[in-house]
């Protein structure tokens, strides 16, 4: 039994995916509890050939180092900032994510957040439920979405899908990525500050990780200005959250729609208290259809890897 390459589940997974891993691949689950985990690793670490995990759990440096025969890490999601990519590269360990299949769901939520933040949909719902409309109060005027200028920070798969959707609203689109994208009709801004200065709304859709840490810093937020809005469906690490909270609380930023935070699931109390902010519990890809499509793609990567040693959607 001990020489059969093992598929290891690291962290909680979608139940249907965990079932498939168990029934089709005889996967085992790494215990979460530290003492149990250490005991499991002492007896089994050498058997593990493939680890299956999520974008937020990942396979960090210590766990990766403890698995001497690991050959692949398959991630449920598009982010891989919690997996040790440098060690993986050094050791020739393949990393695969589930890109593409979640593009539409994330773009849908980004646009929903943008509309909610500018038009105050959630705020107006609270207003009605609190009986304030019935009591004769008037809901304040909001910011029009149609015709606004939206800056997309990261014009990749999701960024483009957001731009496509917003074209239907007559929004003017501008963008910044490290490199200008060939063949798109939108103006390219050379820096995030330049993009923010030209935008009514800045939508953040770059990957997480050290290269984008606080890419949206206080200078970018200052350039967005008191009439500006921020929407973040990328990673909390991409935005200087302290600066964001400070500017929102002081009215130096008009509002924000946030699906991601610096220290999830903790949301700063100042944000909870602000009516200009729409908060989501990191659910941009969380539809039944998309989560199943992500599970299907991950399983296809696993089957392909076990048969050929390659995957369909490797991280470059
Ligand atoms: O920089 P480029 O030319 O590689 O363009 C990518 C851009 N990007 C960056 N832009 C500015 N500074 C950076 N340091 C930087 N790193 C990457 O982000 C590209 O336009 C975009 C990422 O696009 P995709 O790789 O197609 O990713 P996808 O599927 O759109 O997902 C984006 C992220 C995920 O990683 C999650 O964090 C989130 O959206 O849900």
CSV table of C-alpha atoms and ligand atoms in Angstrom, one decimal:
chain,number,residue,atom,x,y,z
A,1,UNK,CA,0.0,0.0,0.0
A,2,UNK,CA,2.8,2.4,0.9
A,3,UNK,CA,4.3,2.6,-2.6
A,4,UNK,CA,1.1,3.7,-4.3
A,5,UNK,CA,1.3,7.4,-5.1
A,6,UNK,CA,-1.2,9.3,-2.9
A,7,UNK,CA,-3.5,12.1,-3.7
A,8,UNK,CA,-3.8,14.3,-0.6
A,9,UNK,CA,-6.6,16.7,0.2
A,10,UNK,CA,-5.2,19.7,2.0
A,11,UNK,CA,-7.9,21.8,3.8
A,12,UNK,CA,-11.7,21.8,3.3
A,13,UNK,CA,-13.0,21.4,-0.3
A,14,UNK,CA,-16.4,21.6,-2.0
A,15,UNK,CA,-18.1,18.4,-0.7
A,16,UNK,CA,-18.8,17.0,-4.2
A,17,UNK,CA,-15.1,17.5,-5.1
A,18,UNK,CA,-13.9,15.8,-1.8
A,19,UNK,CA,-16.3,12.9,-2.6
A,20,UNK,CA,-14.9,12.4,-6.1
A,21,UNK,CA,-11.3,12.6,-4.8
A,22,UNK,CA,-12.1,9.9,-2.3
A,23,UNK,CA,-14.1,7.6,-4.5
A,24,UNK,CA,-12.2,7.9,-7.8
A,25,UNK,CA,-8.7,8.5,-6.5
A,26,UNK,CA,-8.7,7.0,-3.0
A,27,UNK,CA,-7.5,10.4,-1.7
A,28,UNK,CA,-6.7,10.9,2.0
A,29,UNK,CA,-7.3,14.1,3.9
A,30,UNK,CA,-4.4,15.7,5.8
A,31,UNK,CA,-5.5,16.4,9.3
A,32,UNK,CA,-5.9,20.1,10.2
A,33,UNK,CA,-5.1,19.7,13.8
A,34,UNK,CA,-1.3,20.2,14.3
A,35,UNK,CA,-0.5,17.2,16.4
A,36,UNK,CA,-2.5,14.8,14.3
A,37,UNK,CA,-1.1,16.4,11.2
A,38,UNK,CA,2.5,15.9,12.4
A,39,UNK,CA,1.7,12.2,13.2
A,40,UNK,CA,0.1,11.7,9.8
A,41,UNK,CA,3.1,13.3,8.0
A,42,UNK,CA,5.6,11.2,10.0
A,43,UNK,CA,4.0,8.0,8.7
A,44,UNK,CA,2.8,9.0,5.2
A,45,UNK,CA,4.6,12.1,3.8
A,46,UNK,CA,6.7,10.0,1.4
A,47,UNK,CA,3.6,8.6,-0.3
A,48,UNK,CA,2.1,11.9,-1.4
A,49,UNK,CA,2.4,12.6,-5.1
A,50,UNK,CA,-0.3,15.2,-5.6
A,51,UNK,CA,-1.9,17.7,-3.2
A,52,UNK,CA,-5.3,19.1,-3.9
A,53,UNK,CA,-6.1,22.4,-2.1
A,54,UNK,CA,-7.8,25.8,-2.5
A,55,UNK,CA,-6.5,29.3,-3.3
A,56,UNK,CA,-6.7,30.3,0.3
A,57,UNK,CA,-5.3,27.2,2.0
A,58,UNK,CA,-2.6,26.3,-0.4
A,59,UNK,CA,0.6,24.3,0.1
A,60,UNK,CA,3.0,26.7,2.0
A,61,UNK,CA,6.7,26.3,2.3
A,62,UNK,CA,6.8,24.0,5.4
A,63,UNK,CA,4.2,21.5,4.2
A,64,UNK,CA,5.8,21.4,0.7
A,65,UNK,CA,9.2,20.8,2.2
A,66,UNK,CA,7.7,18.0,4.3
A,67,UNK,CA,6.5,16.1,1.2
A,68,UNK,CA,9.6,14.8,-0.6
A,69,UNK,CA,7.9,13.1,-3.5
A,70,UNK,CA,5.3,15.8,-4.2
A,71,UNK,CA,4.9,16.2,-8.0
A,72,UNK,CA,1.8,18.4,-8.4
A,73,UNK,CA,-0.3,20.9,-6.5
A,74,UNK,CA,-3.8,21.3,-7.9
A,75,UNK,CA,-5.6,24.4,-6.7
A,76,UNK,CA,-9.4,25.0,-6.7
A,77,UNK,CA,-9.4,28.7,-7.7
A,78,UNK,CA,-7.3,31.1,-9.8
A,79,UNK,CA,-5.2,32.5,-6.9
A,80,UNK,CA,-2.0,30.7,-5.8
A,81,UNK,CA,-0.4,33.2,-3.4
A,82,UNK,CA,-0.7,30.8,-0.5
A,83,UNK,CA,1.3,28.1,-2.3
A,84,UNK,CA,5.1,28.2,-2.3
A,85,UNK,CA,5.6,28.7,-6.1
A,86,UNK,CA,9.4,29.4,-5.7
A,87,UNK,CA,10.0,26.0,-4.0
A,88,UNK,CA,7.7,24.3,-6.5
A,89,UNK,CA,9.7,25.8,-9.4
A,90,UNK,CA,13.0,24.7,-7.8
A,91,UNK,CA,11.8,21.2,-7.3
A,92,UNK,CA,9.9,20.8,-10.6
A,93,UNK,CA,6.6,20.5,-8.9
A,94,UNK,CA,3.7,21.3,-11.3
A,95,UNK,CA,1.0,23.8,-10.1
A,96,UNK,CA,-2.4,24.0,-11.7
A,97,UNK,CA,-5.3,26.3,-11.0
A,98,UNK,CA,-8.8,26.5,-12.5
A,99,UNK,CA,-8.7,29.6,-14.6
A,100,UNK,CA,-11.3,30.6,-17.2
A,101,UNK,CA,-14.3,28.8,-15.8
A,102,UNK,CA,-14.8,31.4,-13.0
A,103,UNK,CA,-14.3,34.5,-15.2
A,104,UNK,CA,-18.0,35.1,-15.8
A,105,UNK,CA,-19.1,34.7,-12.2
A,106,UNK,CA,-16.3,37.0,-10.9
A,107,UNK,CA,-17.1,39.6,-13.6
A,108,UNK,CA,-20.8,39.4,-12.8
A,109,UNK,CA,-20.2,40.1,-9.1
A,110,UNK,CA,-17.7,42.9,-9.8
A,111,UNK,CA,-20.4,44.7,-11.9
A,112,UNK,CA,-23.0,43.9,-9.2
A,113,UNK,CA,-20.8,45.4,-6.6
A,114,UNK,CA,-20.1,48.5,-8.7
A,115,UNK,CA,-23.8,49.1,-9.3
A,116,UNK,CA,-24.6,48.5,-5.6
A,117,UNK,CA,-21.8,50.8,-4.4
A,118,UNK,CA,-22.7,53.7,-6.7
A,119,UNK,CA,-26.5,53.4,-6.6
A,120,UNK,CA,-26.7,52.4,-2.9
A,121,UNK,CA,-28.8,49.2,-3.5
A,122,UNK,CA,-27.9,47.5,-0.2
A,123,UNK,CA,-28.1,50.9,1.6
A,124,UNK,CA,-31.6,51.6,0.2
A,125,UNK,CA,-32.7,48.1,1.1
A,126,UNK,CA,-31.6,48.8,4.7
A,127,UNK,CA,-33.4,52.1,4.5
A,128,UNK,CA,-36.7,50.5,3.5
A,129,UNK,CA,-36.5,47.6,6.0
A,130,UNK,CA,-35.8,50.1,8.8
A,131,UNK,CA,-39.1,51.8,8.1
A,132,UNK,CA,-37.5,55.0,7.1
A,133,UNK,CA,-39.2,55.3,3.7
A,134,UNK,CA,-42.6,54.6,5.4
A,135,UNK,CA,-41.8,57.2,8.0
A,136,UNK,CA,-41.5,59.8,5.2
A,137,UNK,CA,-37.7,60.1,4.9
A,138,UNK,CA,-36.2,60.7,1.4
A,139,UNK,CA,-33.3,58.4,0.3
A,140,UNK,CA,-30.4,60.6,-0.8
A,141,UNK,CA,-29.5,60.9,-4.5
A,142,UNK,CA,-26.8,58.5,-5.8
A,143,UNK,CA,-24.1,58.3,-8.5
A,144,UNK,CA,-25.1,57.3,-12.0
A,145,UNK,CA,-23.4,54.1,-13.4
A,146,UNK,CA,-24.2,54.7,-17.1
A,147,UNK,CA,-21.6,56.9,-18.6
A,148,UNK,CA,-19.1,56.8,-15.8
A,149,UNK,CA,-15.4,56.2,-16.4
A,150,UNK,CA,-14.2,52.8,-15.1
A,151,UNK,CA,-10.5,52.1,-14.6
A,152,UNK,CA,-9.7,48.3,-14.8
A,153,UNK,CA,-6.5,47.5,-12.9
A,154,UNK,CA,-5.5,44.2,-14.6
A,155,UNK,CA,-7.0,43.7,-18.0
A,156,UNK,CA,-6.8,39.9,-18.0
A,157,UNK,CA,-9.6,37.4,-18.5
A,158,UNK,CA,-11.8,38.8,-15.7
A,159,UNK,CA,-10.9,42.4,-16.4
A,160,UNK,CA,-11.9,42.1,-20.0
A,161,UNK,CA,-15.2,40.4,-19.1
A,162,UNK,CA,-15.9,43.3,-16.7
A,163,UNK,CA,-15.1,45.8,-19.5
A,164,UNK,CA,-17.4,43.9,-21.9
A,165,UNK,CA,-20.3,44.0,-19.5
A,166,UNK,CA,-19.8,47.7,-18.7
A,167,UNK,CA,-19.8,48.6,-22.4
A,168,UNK,CA,-23.5,47.9,-22.3
A,169,UNK,CA,-23.8,50.7,-19.7
A,170,UNK,CA,-22.0,53.1,-22.0
A,171,UNK,CA,-19.1,53.4,-19.5
A,172,UNK,CA,-15.8,54.7,-20.7
A,173,UNK,CA,-13.1,52.1,-19.9
A,174,UNK,CA,-9.4,52.7,-19.3
A,175,UNK,CA,-6.9,50.2,-17.9
A,176,UNK,CA,-3.5,49.5,-16.5
A,177,UNK,CA,-1.5,46.2,-16.5
A,178,UNK,CA,2.3,45.9,-16.5
A,179,UNK,CA,2.1,45.6,-20.3
A,180,UNK,CA,-0.4,47.2,-22.7
A,181,UNK,CA,-2.7,44.7,-24.3
A,182,UNK,CA,-2.7,44.6,-28.1
A,183,UNK,CA,-5.9,45.1,-30.0
A,184,UNK,CA,-8.1,46.5,-27.3
A,185,UNK,CA,-9.9,49.8,-27.9
A,186,UNK,CA,-9.4,51.1,-24.3
A,187,UNK,CA,-6.7,53.7,-23.4
A,188,UNK,CA,-3.7,52.4,-21.4
A,189,UNK,CA,-2.6,54.2,-18.3
A,190,UNK,CA,1.1,53.9,-17.6
A,191,UNK,CA,0.7,53.6,-13.8
A,192,UNK,CA,-2.1,52.8,-11.3
A,193,UNK,CA,-2.0,56.4,-10.1
A,194,UNK,CA,-2.6,57.7,-13.7
A,195,UNK,CA,-5.4,55.2,-14.1
A,196,UNK,CA,-7.1,56.2,-10.8
A,197,UNK,CA,-6.8,59.9,-11.6
A,198,UNK,CA,-8.7,59.3,-14.9
A,199,UNK,CA,-11.4,57.1,-13.3
A,200,UNK,CA,-14.7,57.5,-11.4
A,201,UNK,CA,-14.5,53.9,-10.3
A,202,UNK,CA,-11.3,51.8,-10.0
A,203,UNK,CA,-11.9,48.0,-10.3
A,204,UNK,CA,-9.1,45.8,-9.0
A,205,UNK,CA,-8.6,42.4,-10.8
A,206,UNK,CA,-4.9,41.6,-10.6
A,207,UNK,CA,-3.6,38.4,-9.0
A,208,UNK,CA,-2.5,38.5,-5.3
A,209,UNK,CA,1.1,37.8,-4.2
A,210,UNK,CA,4.2,39.9,-3.5
A,211,UNK,CA,4.3,41.6,-6.9
A,212,UNK,CA,0.9,43.3,-6.3
A,213,UNK,CA,1.2,43.8,-2.6
A,214,UNK,CA,-0.4,47.3,-1.9
A,215,UNK,CA,-0.4,48.1,-5.6
A,216,UNK,CA,-3.4,50.3,-4.6
A,217,UNK,CA,-1.6,52.4,-2.1
A,218,UNK,CA,-2.5,55.7,-0.5
A,219,UNK,CA,-1.3,57.6,-3.6
A,220,UNK,CA,-3.6,55.7,-5.8
A,221,UNK,CA,-6.6,56.3,-3.5
A,222,UNK,CA,-5.7,60.0,-3.3
A,223,UNK,CA,-5.7,60.1,-7.1
A,224,UNK,CA,-9.2,58.5,-7.2
A,225,UNK,CA,-10.3,61.3,-4.9
A,226,UNK,CA,-13.4,62.2,-2.9
A,227,UNK,CA,-15.7,61.5,-5.8
A,228,UNK,CA,-14.1,58.2,-6.6
A,229,UNK,CA,-15.1,54.6,-5.8
A,230,UNK,CA,-13.1,51.4,-5.4
A,231,UNK,CA,-14.2,47.9,-6.3
A,232,UNK,CA,-12.0,45.0,-5.3
A,233,UNK,CA,-12.7,41.4,-6.4
A,234,UNK,CA,-9.0,40.4,-6.5
A,235,UNK,CA,-7.2,40.0,-3.2
A,236,UNK,CA,-7.2,42.0,0.0
A,237,UNK,CA,-3.4,42.2,-0.2
A,238,UNK,CA,-3.5,44.3,-3.3
A,239,UNK,CA,-5.0,47.3,-1.5
A,240,UNK,CA,-3.5,49.3,1.4
A,241,UNK,CA,-6.5,48.5,3.7
A,242,UNK,CA,-5.5,50.9,6.4
A,243,UNK,CA,-5.3,53.8,3.9
A,244,UNK,CA,-8.6,52.7,2.4
A,245,UNK,CA,-10.4,52.7,5.7
A,246,UNK,CA,-9.0,56.1,6.6
A,247,UNK,CA,-10.0,57.7,3.4
A,248,UNK,CA,-13.5,56.2,3.4
A,249,UNK,CA,-14.1,57.2,7.0
A,250,UNK,CA,-13.0,60.8,6.3
A,251,UNK,CA,-14.9,61.1,3.1
A,252,UNK,CA,-11.8,61.4,1.0
A,253,UNK,CA,-13.1,58.5,-1.0
A,254,UNK,CA,-16.8,58.3,-2.0
A,255,UNK,CA,-17.3,54.6,-1.4
A,256,UNK,CA,-16.1,51.0,-2.0
A,257,UNK,CA,-17.4,47.6,-3.0
A,258,UNK,CA,-15.2,44.9,-1.4
A,259,UNK,CA,-15.3,41.1,-1.8
A,260,UNK,CA,-11.8,40.6,-0.4
A,261,UNK,CA,-10.0,41.8,2.7
A,262,UNK,CA,-6.5,41.9,4.2
A,263,UNK,CA,-7.2,39.4,7.0
A,264,UNK,CA,-10.2,37.3,6.0
A,265,UNK,CA,-12.7,36.7,7.5
A,266,UNK,CA,-12.0,39.7,9.7
A,267,UNK,CA,-13.4,43.0,8.4
A,268,UNK,CA,-12.4,46.2,10.2
A,269,UNK,CA,-15.1,47.6,12.4
A,270,UNK,CA,-14.8,51.0,10.7
A,271,UNK,CA,-15.9,49.4,7.5
A,272,UNK,CA,-18.9,47.7,9.1
A,273,UNK,CA,-20.0,51.1,10.4
A,274,UNK,CA,-19.9,52.8,7.0
A,275,UNK,CA,-23.0,53.1,4.8
A,276,UNK,CA,-20.9,54.0,1.8
A,277,UNK,CA,-19.3,50.5,1.6
A,278,UNK,CA,-20.8,47.3,0.3
A,279,UNK,CA,-19.2,44.2,1.9
A,280,UNK,CA,-19.2,40.6,0.6
A,281,UNK,CA,-17.7,37.5,2.2
A,282,UNK,CA,-15.3,36.6,-0.7
A,283,UNK,CA,-18.0,35.1,-2.9
A,284,UNK,CA,-17.2,36.3,-6.4
A,285,UNK,CA,-16.9,32.8,-7.9
A,286,UNK,CA,-19.3,31.2,-5.5
A,287,UNK,CA,-22.2,30.1,-7.7
A,288,UNK,CA,-23.2,26.5,-7.9
A,289,UNK,CA,-22.5,26.4,-11.6
A,290,UNK,CA,-19.0,27.9,-11.4
A,291,UNK,CA,-17.9,26.0,-8.3
A,292,UNK,CA,-19.0,22.7,-10.1
A,293,UNK,CA,-17.1,23.8,-13.3
A,294,UNK,CA,-14.0,24.5,-11.1
A,295,UNK,CA,-14.3,21.1,-9.5
A,296,UNK,CA,-14.7,19.4,-12.9
A,297,UNK,CA,-11.6,21.2,-14.3
A,298,UNK,CA,-9.6,20.3,-11.2
A,299,UNK,CA,-10.6,16.6,-11.6
A,300,UNK,CA,-9.7,16.7,-15.3
A,301,UNK,CA,-6.3,18.1,-14.4
A,302,UNK,CA,-5.8,15.3,-11.9
A,303,UNK,CA,-6.8,12.6,-14.3
A,304,UNK,CA,-4.5,14.1,-17.0
A,305,UNK,CA,-1.6,14.5,-14.6
A,306,UNK,CA,-1.8,10.9,-13.3
A,307,UNK,CA,-2.0,9.6,-16.9
A,308,UNK,CA,0.6,11.9,-18.6
A,309,UNK,CA,2.5,13.9,-16.0
A,310,UNK,CA,1.2,17.1,-17.4
A,311,UNK,CA,-1.9,19.3,-16.6
A,312,UNK,CA,-4.3,21.2,-18.8
A,313,UNK,CA,-4.1,24.6,-16.9
A,314,UNK,CA,-0.6,25.0,-15.4
A,315,UNK,CA,0.5,28.1,-13.6
A,316,UNK,CA,3.3,29.6,-15.8
B,1,LIG,O1,0.7,42.8,-15.9
B,1,LIG,P1,0.3,41.9,-17.0
B,1,LIG,O2,0.5,42.5,-18.3
B,1,LIG,O3,0.8,40.5,-16.8
B,1,LIG,O4,-1.3,41.8,-16.9
B,1,LIG,C1,-2.0,41.1,-15.9
B,1,LIG,C2,-2.3,42.0,-14.6
B,1,LIG,N1,-1.2,42.0,-13.7
B,1,LIG,C3,-0.7,43.2,-13.2
B,1,LIG,N2,-0.9,44.5,-13.4
B,1,LIG,C4,-0.2,45.4,-12.8
B,1,LIG,N3,0.8,45.1,-11.9
B,1,LIG,C5,1.1,43.8,-11.7
B,1,LIG,N4,2.1,43.6,-10.8
B,1,LIG,C6,0.4,42.8,-12.3
B,1,LIG,N5,0.4,41.4,-12.3
B,1,LIG,C7,-0.6,41.0,-13.1
B,1,LIG,O5,-3.4,41.3,-14.0
B,1,LIG,C8,-3.4,40.8,-16.3
B,1,LIG,O6,-3.9,41.8,-17.1
B,1,LIG,C9,-4.2,40.7,-15.0
B,1,LIG,C10,-4.4,39.2,-14.6
B,1,LIG,O7,-5.2,38.6,-15.6
B,1,LIG,P2,-5.3,37.0,-15.7
B,1,LIG,O8,-3.9,36.4,-15.5
B,1,LIG,O9,-6.0,36.7,-16.9
B,1,LIG,O10,-6.1,36.6,-14.4
B,1,LIG,P3,-7.7,36.5,-14.2
B,1,LIG,O11,-8.2,35.2,-14.5
B,1,LIG,O12,-8.3,37.7,-14.9
B,1,LIG,O13,-7.8,36.7,-12.6
B,1,LIG,C11,-7.3,37.9,-12.0
B,1,LIG,C12,-7.4,37.8,-10.5
B,1,LIG,C13,-7.2,36.5,-9.8
B,1,LIG,O14,-5.9,36.1,-9.7
B,1,LIG,C14,-7.9,36.6,-8.5
B,1,LIG,O15,-7.0,37.2,-7.6
B,1,LIG,C15,-9.0,37.6,-8.8
B,1,LIG,O16,-8.7,38.1,-10.1
B,1,LIG,O17,-10.2,36.9,-8.7
